[in-house]
Coordinates of C-alpha atoms in Angstrom, one line a residue:
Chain A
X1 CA 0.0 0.0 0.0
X2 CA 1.4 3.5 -0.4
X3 CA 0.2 7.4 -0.4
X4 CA 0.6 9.2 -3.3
X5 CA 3.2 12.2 -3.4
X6 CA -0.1 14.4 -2.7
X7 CA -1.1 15.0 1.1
X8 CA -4.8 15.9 -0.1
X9 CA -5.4 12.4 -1.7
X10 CA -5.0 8.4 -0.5
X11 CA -5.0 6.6 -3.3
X12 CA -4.4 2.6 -3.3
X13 CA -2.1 0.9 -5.6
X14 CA -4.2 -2.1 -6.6
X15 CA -1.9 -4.2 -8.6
X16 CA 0.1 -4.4 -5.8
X17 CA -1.7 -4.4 -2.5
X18 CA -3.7 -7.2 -1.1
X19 CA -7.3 -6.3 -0.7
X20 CA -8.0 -4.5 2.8
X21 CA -11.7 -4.3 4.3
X22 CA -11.8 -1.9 7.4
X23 CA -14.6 -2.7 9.4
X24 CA -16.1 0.3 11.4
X25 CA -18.3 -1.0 14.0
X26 CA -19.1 -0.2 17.7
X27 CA -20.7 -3.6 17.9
X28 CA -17.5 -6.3 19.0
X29 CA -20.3 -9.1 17.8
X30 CA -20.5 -7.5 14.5
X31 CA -17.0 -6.9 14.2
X32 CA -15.9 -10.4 14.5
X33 CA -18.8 -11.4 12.4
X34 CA -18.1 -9.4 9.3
X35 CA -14.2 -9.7 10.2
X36 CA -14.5 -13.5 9.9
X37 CA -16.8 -13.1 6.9
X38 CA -14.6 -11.4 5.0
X39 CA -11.3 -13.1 6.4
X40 CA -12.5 -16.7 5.1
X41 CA -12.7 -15.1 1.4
X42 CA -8.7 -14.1 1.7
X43 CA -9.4 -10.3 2.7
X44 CA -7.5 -8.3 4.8
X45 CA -9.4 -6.8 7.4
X46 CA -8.8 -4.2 10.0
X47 CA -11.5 -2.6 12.8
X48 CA -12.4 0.3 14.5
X49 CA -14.7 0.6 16.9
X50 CA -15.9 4.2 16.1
X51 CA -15.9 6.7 13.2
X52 CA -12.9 9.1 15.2
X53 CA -10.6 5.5 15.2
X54 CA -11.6 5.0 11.2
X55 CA -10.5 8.5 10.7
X56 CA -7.3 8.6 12.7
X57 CA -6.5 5.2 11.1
X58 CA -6.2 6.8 7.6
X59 CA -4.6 9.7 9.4
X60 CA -2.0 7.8 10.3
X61 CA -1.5 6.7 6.4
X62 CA -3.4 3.6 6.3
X63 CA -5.7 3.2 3.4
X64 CA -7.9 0.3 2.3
X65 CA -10.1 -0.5 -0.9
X66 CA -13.4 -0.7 1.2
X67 CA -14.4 0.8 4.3
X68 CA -17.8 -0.5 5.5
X69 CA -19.5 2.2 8.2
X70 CA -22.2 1.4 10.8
X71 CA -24.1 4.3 11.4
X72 CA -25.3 4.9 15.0
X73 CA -21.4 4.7 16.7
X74 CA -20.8 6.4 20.1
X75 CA -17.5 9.6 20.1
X76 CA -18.0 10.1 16.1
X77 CA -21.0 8.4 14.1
X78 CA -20.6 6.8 10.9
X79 CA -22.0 10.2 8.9
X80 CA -19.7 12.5 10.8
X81 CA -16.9 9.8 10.1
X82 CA -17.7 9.6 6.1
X83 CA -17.6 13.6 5.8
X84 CA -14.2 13.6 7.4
X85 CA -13.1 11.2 5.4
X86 CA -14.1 12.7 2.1
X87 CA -13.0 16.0 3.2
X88 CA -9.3 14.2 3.9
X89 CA -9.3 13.0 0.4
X90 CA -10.4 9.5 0.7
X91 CA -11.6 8.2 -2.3
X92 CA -12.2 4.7 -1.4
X93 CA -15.7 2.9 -1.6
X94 CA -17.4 3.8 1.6
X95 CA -20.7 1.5 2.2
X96 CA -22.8 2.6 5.0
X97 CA -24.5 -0.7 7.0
X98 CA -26.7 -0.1 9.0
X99 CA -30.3 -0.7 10.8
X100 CA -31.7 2.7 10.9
X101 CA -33.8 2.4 7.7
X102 CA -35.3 6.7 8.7
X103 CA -31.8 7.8 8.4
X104 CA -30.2 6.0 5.1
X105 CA -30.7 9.2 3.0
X106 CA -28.6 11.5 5.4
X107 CA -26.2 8.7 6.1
X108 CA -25.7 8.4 2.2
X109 CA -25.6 12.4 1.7
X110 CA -22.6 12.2 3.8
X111 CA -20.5 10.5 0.8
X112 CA -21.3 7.1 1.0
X113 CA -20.7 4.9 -1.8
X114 CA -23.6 2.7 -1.2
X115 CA -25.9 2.0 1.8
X116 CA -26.9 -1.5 2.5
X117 CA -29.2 -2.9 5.7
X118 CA -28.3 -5.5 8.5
X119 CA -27.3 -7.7 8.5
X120 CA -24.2 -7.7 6.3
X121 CA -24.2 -10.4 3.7
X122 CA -21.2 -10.8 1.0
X123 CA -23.8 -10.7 -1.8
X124 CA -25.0 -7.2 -0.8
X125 CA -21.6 -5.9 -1.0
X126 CA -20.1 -8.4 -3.5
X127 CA -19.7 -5.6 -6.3
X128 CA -17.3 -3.9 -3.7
X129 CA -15.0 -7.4 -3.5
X130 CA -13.1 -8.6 -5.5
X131 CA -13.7 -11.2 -7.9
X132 CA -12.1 -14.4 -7.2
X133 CA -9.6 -15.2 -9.7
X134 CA -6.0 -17.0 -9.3
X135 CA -3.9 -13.3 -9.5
X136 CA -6.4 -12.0 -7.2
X137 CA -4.4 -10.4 -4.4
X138 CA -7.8 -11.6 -2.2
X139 CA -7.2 -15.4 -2.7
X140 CA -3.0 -15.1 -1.7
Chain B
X1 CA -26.4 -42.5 22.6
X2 CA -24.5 -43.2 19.5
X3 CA -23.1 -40.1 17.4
X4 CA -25.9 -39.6 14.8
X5 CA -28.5 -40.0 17.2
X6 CA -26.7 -36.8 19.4
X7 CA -25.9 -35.2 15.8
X8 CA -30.3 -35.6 15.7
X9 CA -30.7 -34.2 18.8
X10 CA -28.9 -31.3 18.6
X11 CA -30.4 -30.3 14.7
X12 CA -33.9 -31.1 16.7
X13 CA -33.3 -28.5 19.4
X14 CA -31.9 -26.0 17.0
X15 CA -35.1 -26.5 15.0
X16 CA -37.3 -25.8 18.0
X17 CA -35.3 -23.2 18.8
X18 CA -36.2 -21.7 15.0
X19 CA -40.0 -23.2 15.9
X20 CA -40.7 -21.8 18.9
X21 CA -39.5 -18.0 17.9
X22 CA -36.2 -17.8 19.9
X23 CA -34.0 -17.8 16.9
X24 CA -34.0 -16.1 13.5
X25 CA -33.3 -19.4 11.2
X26 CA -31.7 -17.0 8.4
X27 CA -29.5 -15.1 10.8
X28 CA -28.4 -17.9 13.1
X29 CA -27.3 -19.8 10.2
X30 CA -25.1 -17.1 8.7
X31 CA -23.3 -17.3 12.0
X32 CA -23.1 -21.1 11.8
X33 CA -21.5 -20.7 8.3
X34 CA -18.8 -19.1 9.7
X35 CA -18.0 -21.9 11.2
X36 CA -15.5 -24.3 10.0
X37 CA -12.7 -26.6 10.9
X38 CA -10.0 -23.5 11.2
X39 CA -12.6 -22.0 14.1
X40 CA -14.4 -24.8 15.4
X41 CA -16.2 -23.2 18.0
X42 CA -17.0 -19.3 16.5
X43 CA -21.0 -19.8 17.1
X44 CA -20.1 -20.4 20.9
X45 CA -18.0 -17.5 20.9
X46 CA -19.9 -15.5 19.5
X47 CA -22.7 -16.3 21.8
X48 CA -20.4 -16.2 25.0
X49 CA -19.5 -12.5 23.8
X50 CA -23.6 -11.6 23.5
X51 CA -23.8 -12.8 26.7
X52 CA -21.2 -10.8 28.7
X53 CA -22.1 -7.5 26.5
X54 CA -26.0 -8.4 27.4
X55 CA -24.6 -8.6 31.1
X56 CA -23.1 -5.0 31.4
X57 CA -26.2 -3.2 28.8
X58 CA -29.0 -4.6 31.6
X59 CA -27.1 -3.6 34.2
X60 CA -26.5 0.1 32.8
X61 CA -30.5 0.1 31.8
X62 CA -31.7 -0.6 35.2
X63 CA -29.4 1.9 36.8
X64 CA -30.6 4.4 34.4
X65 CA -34.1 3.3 34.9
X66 CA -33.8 4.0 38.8
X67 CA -32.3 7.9 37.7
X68 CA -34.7 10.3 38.1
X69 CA -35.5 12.0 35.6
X70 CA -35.1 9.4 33.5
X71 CA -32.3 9.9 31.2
X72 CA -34.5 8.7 28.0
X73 CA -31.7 9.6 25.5
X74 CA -28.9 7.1 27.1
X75 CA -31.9 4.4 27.7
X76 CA -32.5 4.8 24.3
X77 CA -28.7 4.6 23.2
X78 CA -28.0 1.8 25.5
X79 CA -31.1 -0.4 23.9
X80 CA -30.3 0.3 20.3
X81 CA -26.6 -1.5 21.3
X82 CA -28.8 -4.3 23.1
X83 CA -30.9 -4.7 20.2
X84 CA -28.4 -4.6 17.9
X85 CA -26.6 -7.5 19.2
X86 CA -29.2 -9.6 20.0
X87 CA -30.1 -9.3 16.0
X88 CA -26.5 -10.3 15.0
X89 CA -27.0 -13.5 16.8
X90 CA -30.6 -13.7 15.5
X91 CA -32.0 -13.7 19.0
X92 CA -35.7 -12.7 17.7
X93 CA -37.6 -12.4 20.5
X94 CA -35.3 -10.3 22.6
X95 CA -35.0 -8.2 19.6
X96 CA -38.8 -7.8 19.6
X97 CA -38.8 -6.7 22.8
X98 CA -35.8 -4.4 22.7
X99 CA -37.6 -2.4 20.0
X100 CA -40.9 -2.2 22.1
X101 CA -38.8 -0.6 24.4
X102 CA -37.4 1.7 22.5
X103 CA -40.8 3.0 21.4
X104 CA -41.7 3.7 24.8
X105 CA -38.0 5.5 25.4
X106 CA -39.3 7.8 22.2
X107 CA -42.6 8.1 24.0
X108 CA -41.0 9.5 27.0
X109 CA -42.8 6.6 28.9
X110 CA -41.3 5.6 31.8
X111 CA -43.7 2.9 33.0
X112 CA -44.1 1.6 29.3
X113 CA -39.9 1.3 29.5
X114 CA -39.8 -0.3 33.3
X115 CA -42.7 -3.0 31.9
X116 CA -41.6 -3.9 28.7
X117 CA -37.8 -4.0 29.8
X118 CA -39.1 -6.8 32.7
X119 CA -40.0 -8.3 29.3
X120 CA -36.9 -8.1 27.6
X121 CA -34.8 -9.6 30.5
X122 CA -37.2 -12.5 31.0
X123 CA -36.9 -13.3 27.1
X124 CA -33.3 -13.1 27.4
X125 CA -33.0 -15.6 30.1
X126 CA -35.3 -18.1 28.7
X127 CA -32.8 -17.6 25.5
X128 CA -29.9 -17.8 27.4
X129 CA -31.2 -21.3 28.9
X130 CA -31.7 -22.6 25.5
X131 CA -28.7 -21.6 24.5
X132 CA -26.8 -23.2 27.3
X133 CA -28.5 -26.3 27.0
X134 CA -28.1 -26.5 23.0
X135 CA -24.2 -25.7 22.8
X136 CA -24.3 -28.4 25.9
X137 CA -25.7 -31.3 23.4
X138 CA -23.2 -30.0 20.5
X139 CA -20.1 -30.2 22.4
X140 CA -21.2 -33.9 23.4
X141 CA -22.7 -34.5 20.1
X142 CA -19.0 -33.4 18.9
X143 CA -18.2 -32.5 15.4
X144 CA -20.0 -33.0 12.6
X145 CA -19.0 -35.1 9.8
X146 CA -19.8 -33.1 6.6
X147 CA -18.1 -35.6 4.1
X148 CA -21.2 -36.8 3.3
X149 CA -24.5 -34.6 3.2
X150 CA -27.8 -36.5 3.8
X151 CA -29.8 -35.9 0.9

């Protein structure tokens, strides 16, 4: 993985990086659960247990090729966290998940990629993976 | 009891389990899929962590429900996390009851919350039973041999 010479920008190089998932999640259960989910299809996968953790992640210079946001998170919800995130340059698919069907059209004017509802399934985000093919970074 | 009669058992409870309401059959079985020879026991673990979250959240609702004012905001907060667990595990009818009580938390109801969160505790402890009981039969039942599946 590597940031571009530009400090406004993370972008990922994808021919060389193995496919990273963060999970964003105040949930621990749902954490491992889409962690294990996405572990047993060869992903990467890192967690945070709040939007403020996913943002100072990517502060810090990490970067992945999906981020997937739960809403309703105590210190910095998932909107909050996806507006910060855009505003830092992150271009990455950002897919909202959450359970709060009233709020889905703020949470995706935040700059979401996509909102899907619990629970998580790989089919509802399967567009987002990568496909599974022998030079796929996802299968190493 | 030889192995396929436990292996019987245990698939009968689970059904009753999806039967009688406790469990969401769609849900539950997601978590069983995660399951696999490299984790052996992840449903279990997964269950054990419900438990001890579900633990601490009643505990931090009844002291909130013995503040006064009522404090319907954190109630409210602190049942969205309880409901929201118990659906990851498909625990249906706690889940029910969680979101009864969060209408009443909406309402401003503080009777409606101290009734229907009686509710939500007694649900959780009949689940909790079953639960014991059913991960009881599967660690005697052992393994299960999915070489072959019955057709």
């Amino acid at each position: 993985m590597y940031q571009n010479g530009s400090s406004s920008s993370y972008e990922i190089n994808t021919e060389t990086t193995p496919f990273r998932v963060l999970v964003v999640d105040d949930d621990r259960i749902l954490r491992k659960m889409h962690k294990m989910m996405l572990t047993r299809l060869g992903i990467e996968v890192e967690v945070a247990v709040n939007g403020k953790e996913a943002v100072d992640l990517h502060l810090a210079g990490a970067s992945f090729h999906l981020v997937l946001m739960d809403l309703q998170m105590p210190v910095m919800d998932g909107s909050q966290a996806t507006k910060e995130l855009r505003g830092m340059g992150v271009t990455s698919p950002i897919v909202g998940v959450t359970a709060a069907c009233a709020e889905k059209a703020a949470f995706l004017a935040s700059g979401l990629t996509d909102c899907v509802s619990k629970p998580l399934t790989i089919s509802k985000i399967a567009n987002y993976l990568p496909a599974p093919s022998p030079n796929n970074h996802a299968n190493n | 009891m030889d192995r396929n009669q436990s292996h019987r058992q245990v698939a009968t409870m689970k059904q009753s389990l999806f039967d009688q309401g406790y469990l969401d059959h769609e849900q539950f079985n997601q978590l069983e899929e995660l399951q696999d020879d490299a984790n052996p026991n992840f449903v279990e673990e997964v269950v054990t962590l419900y438990y001890r979250d579900s633990a601490r959240l009643v505990h931090s609702i009844e002291q909130a429900l013995e503040k006064s004012p009522i404090d319907f905001n954190k109630l409210d907060s602190y049942m969205h996390q309880f409901r929201g667990s118990s659906s990851s595990i498909g625990a249906k009818k706690v889940k029910a009851e969680c979101s009864l009580f969060r209408e009443y938390c909406r309402a401003g109801n503080g009777e409606g919350c101290m009734r229907t969160f009686q509710q939500v505790k007694k649900e959780y402890t009949a689940l909790r039973k079953k639960l014991e009981t059913f991960f009881q039969l599967a660690r005697q039942a052992g393994p299960v041999d999915r070489a072959r599946r019955p057709k």
